[in-house]
């Protein structure tokens, strides 16, 4: 109904975001989740603290948990930056200011981890 209302006013309906192809993971748990669900081939960079899977050693490192290098992130042209929900306060607004979509993944409990996967 909302889509129809927008069309009547000459506005195109919003389209769903495309599937990300260039992902930066800023947290070890999100990197491991991406690997576990078969999306690691789309990861173009990780945080300094990522150690698994072994393939992370071949990827650029973009800084620490609460101080990733925004210039480096921008240069890698990601279409999604994923991080732990606890990092949101440090990185979400800065990454979004680059025009990049973000995804904060809950990870405080085992239940959170299972939901994230």
Coordinates of C-alpha atoms in Angstrom, one line a residue:
X1 CA 0.0 0.0 0.0
X2 CA 2.8 2.4 0.9
X3 CA 4.6 1.5 -2.4
X4 CA 1.4 2.3 -4.3
X5 CA 1.1 5.7 -2.5
X6 CA 4.7 6.5 -3.5
X7 CA 4.1 5.6 -7.1
X8 CA 1.1 7.9 -7.3
X9 CA 3.2 10.8 -6.3
X10 CA 5.8 10.0 -8.9
X11 CA 8.3 8.4 -6.6
X12 CA 9.8 5.0 -7.3
X13 CA 9.3 2.3 -4.7
X14 CA 12.4 1.5 -2.7
X15 CA 14.3 -1.5 -3.9
X16 CA 15.8 -4.1 -1.6
X17 CA 19.5 -3.8 -1.0
X18 CA 21.6 -5.9 -3.3
X19 CA 23.6 -8.8 -2.1
X20 CA 26.9 -7.6 -0.8
X21 CA 30.0 -8.6 -2.8
X22 CA 32.7 -6.6 -0.9
X23 CA 32.5 -7.1 2.8
X24 CA 34.8 -5.8 5.5
X25 CA 34.5 -7.6 8.9
X26 CA 35.6 -5.6 11.9
X27 CA 35.3 -8.4 14.6
X28 CA 36.6 -11.9 14.9
X29 CA 33.2 -13.3 15.6
X30 CA 31.7 -11.8 12.5
X31 CA 34.6 -13.0 10.3
X32 CA 34.1 -16.6 11.6
X33 CA 30.3 -16.3 11.0
X34 CA 30.9 -15.2 7.4
X35 CA 33.3 -18.2 7.0
X36 CA 30.8 -20.6 8.6
X37 CA 27.9 -19.6 6.3
X38 CA 30.1 -19.7 3.1
X39 CA 30.4 -16.0 2.5
X40 CA 34.1 -15.6 3.3
X41 CA 34.9 -15.3 -0.4
X42 CA 33.3 -11.9 -0.4
X43 CA 35.4 -10.6 2.5
X44 CA 38.0 -8.1 1.3
X45 CA 39.5 -7.0 4.7
X46 CA 39.4 -7.8 8.4
X47 CA 40.3 -6.3 11.8
X48 CA 43.7 -6.6 13.3
X49 CA 42.3 -9.2 15.7
X50 CA 40.9 -11.8 13.3
X51 CA 42.9 -15.0 13.3
X52 CA 40.4 -17.6 11.8
X53 CA 40.0 -18.9 9.2
X54 CA 43.7 -19.2 8.2
X55 CA 42.8 -17.3 4.9
X56 CA 42.5 -14.0 7.0
X57 CA 46.3 -13.8 6.8
X58 CA 46.0 -13.0 3.1
X59 CA 43.6 -10.1 3.6
X60 CA 44.3 -6.5 4.4
X61 CA 44.0 -5.5 8.1
X62 CA 42.0 -2.3 8.7
X63 CA 42.7 -1.6 12.4
X64 CA 41.5 -2.4 15.8
X65 CA 38.2 -3.0 17.4
X66 CA 37.2 0.6 18.2
X67 CA 39.6 2.5 15.9
X68 CA 39.5 1.0 12.4
X69 CA 41.2 3.1 9.7
X70 CA 38.4 4.8 7.8
X71 CA 40.6 6.0 5.0
X72 CA 41.7 2.4 4.3
X73 CA 38.1 1.2 4.6
X74 CA 37.0 3.7 2.0
X75 CA 39.8 2.8 -0.3
X76 CA 38.7 -0.9 -0.3
X77 CA 35.3 0.2 -1.6
X78 CA 33.2 -2.2 0.5
X79 CA 29.4 -2.4 0.0
X80 CA 29.0 -3.8 3.6
X81 CA 30.9 -3.4 6.8
X82 CA 29.9 -5.9 9.5
X83 CA 30.9 -5.8 13.1
X84 CA 29.9 -6.8 16.6
X85 CA 26.9 -5.0 18.1
X86 CA 29.2 -3.8 20.9
X87 CA 31.3 -1.9 18.4
X88 CA 28.4 0.1 17.0
X89 CA 29.1 3.1 19.3
X90 CA 32.6 3.3 17.9
X91 CA 32.2 2.6 14.2
X92 CA 28.7 2.7 12.9
X93 CA 28.3 6.4 12.2
X94 CA 31.8 6.7 10.8
X95 CA 31.3 3.9 8.3
X96 CA 27.9 5.1 7.3
X97 CA 29.4 8.6 6.7
X98 CA 31.5 6.9 4.0
X99 CA 28.2 5.9 2.3
X100 CA 28.7 2.2 3.2
X101 CA 26.0 0.0 4.6
X102 CA 26.6 -1.5 8.0
X103 CA 25.4 -4.6 9.9
X104 CA 25.8 -4.9 13.7
X105 CA 25.7 -8.5 14.8
X106 CA 24.6 -9.3 18.4
X107 CA 27.2 -11.5 20.1
X108 CA 26.9 -11.3 23.9
X109 CA 25.5 -14.8 24.5
X110 CA 25.4 -18.2 22.8
X111 CA 21.8 -17.5 21.8
X112 CA 22.9 -14.2 20.2
X113 CA 25.6 -16.1 18.2
X114 CA 23.1 -18.7 17.0
X115 CA 20.7 -16.0 15.9
X116 CA 23.5 -14.2 14.1
X117 CA 24.3 -17.3 12.1

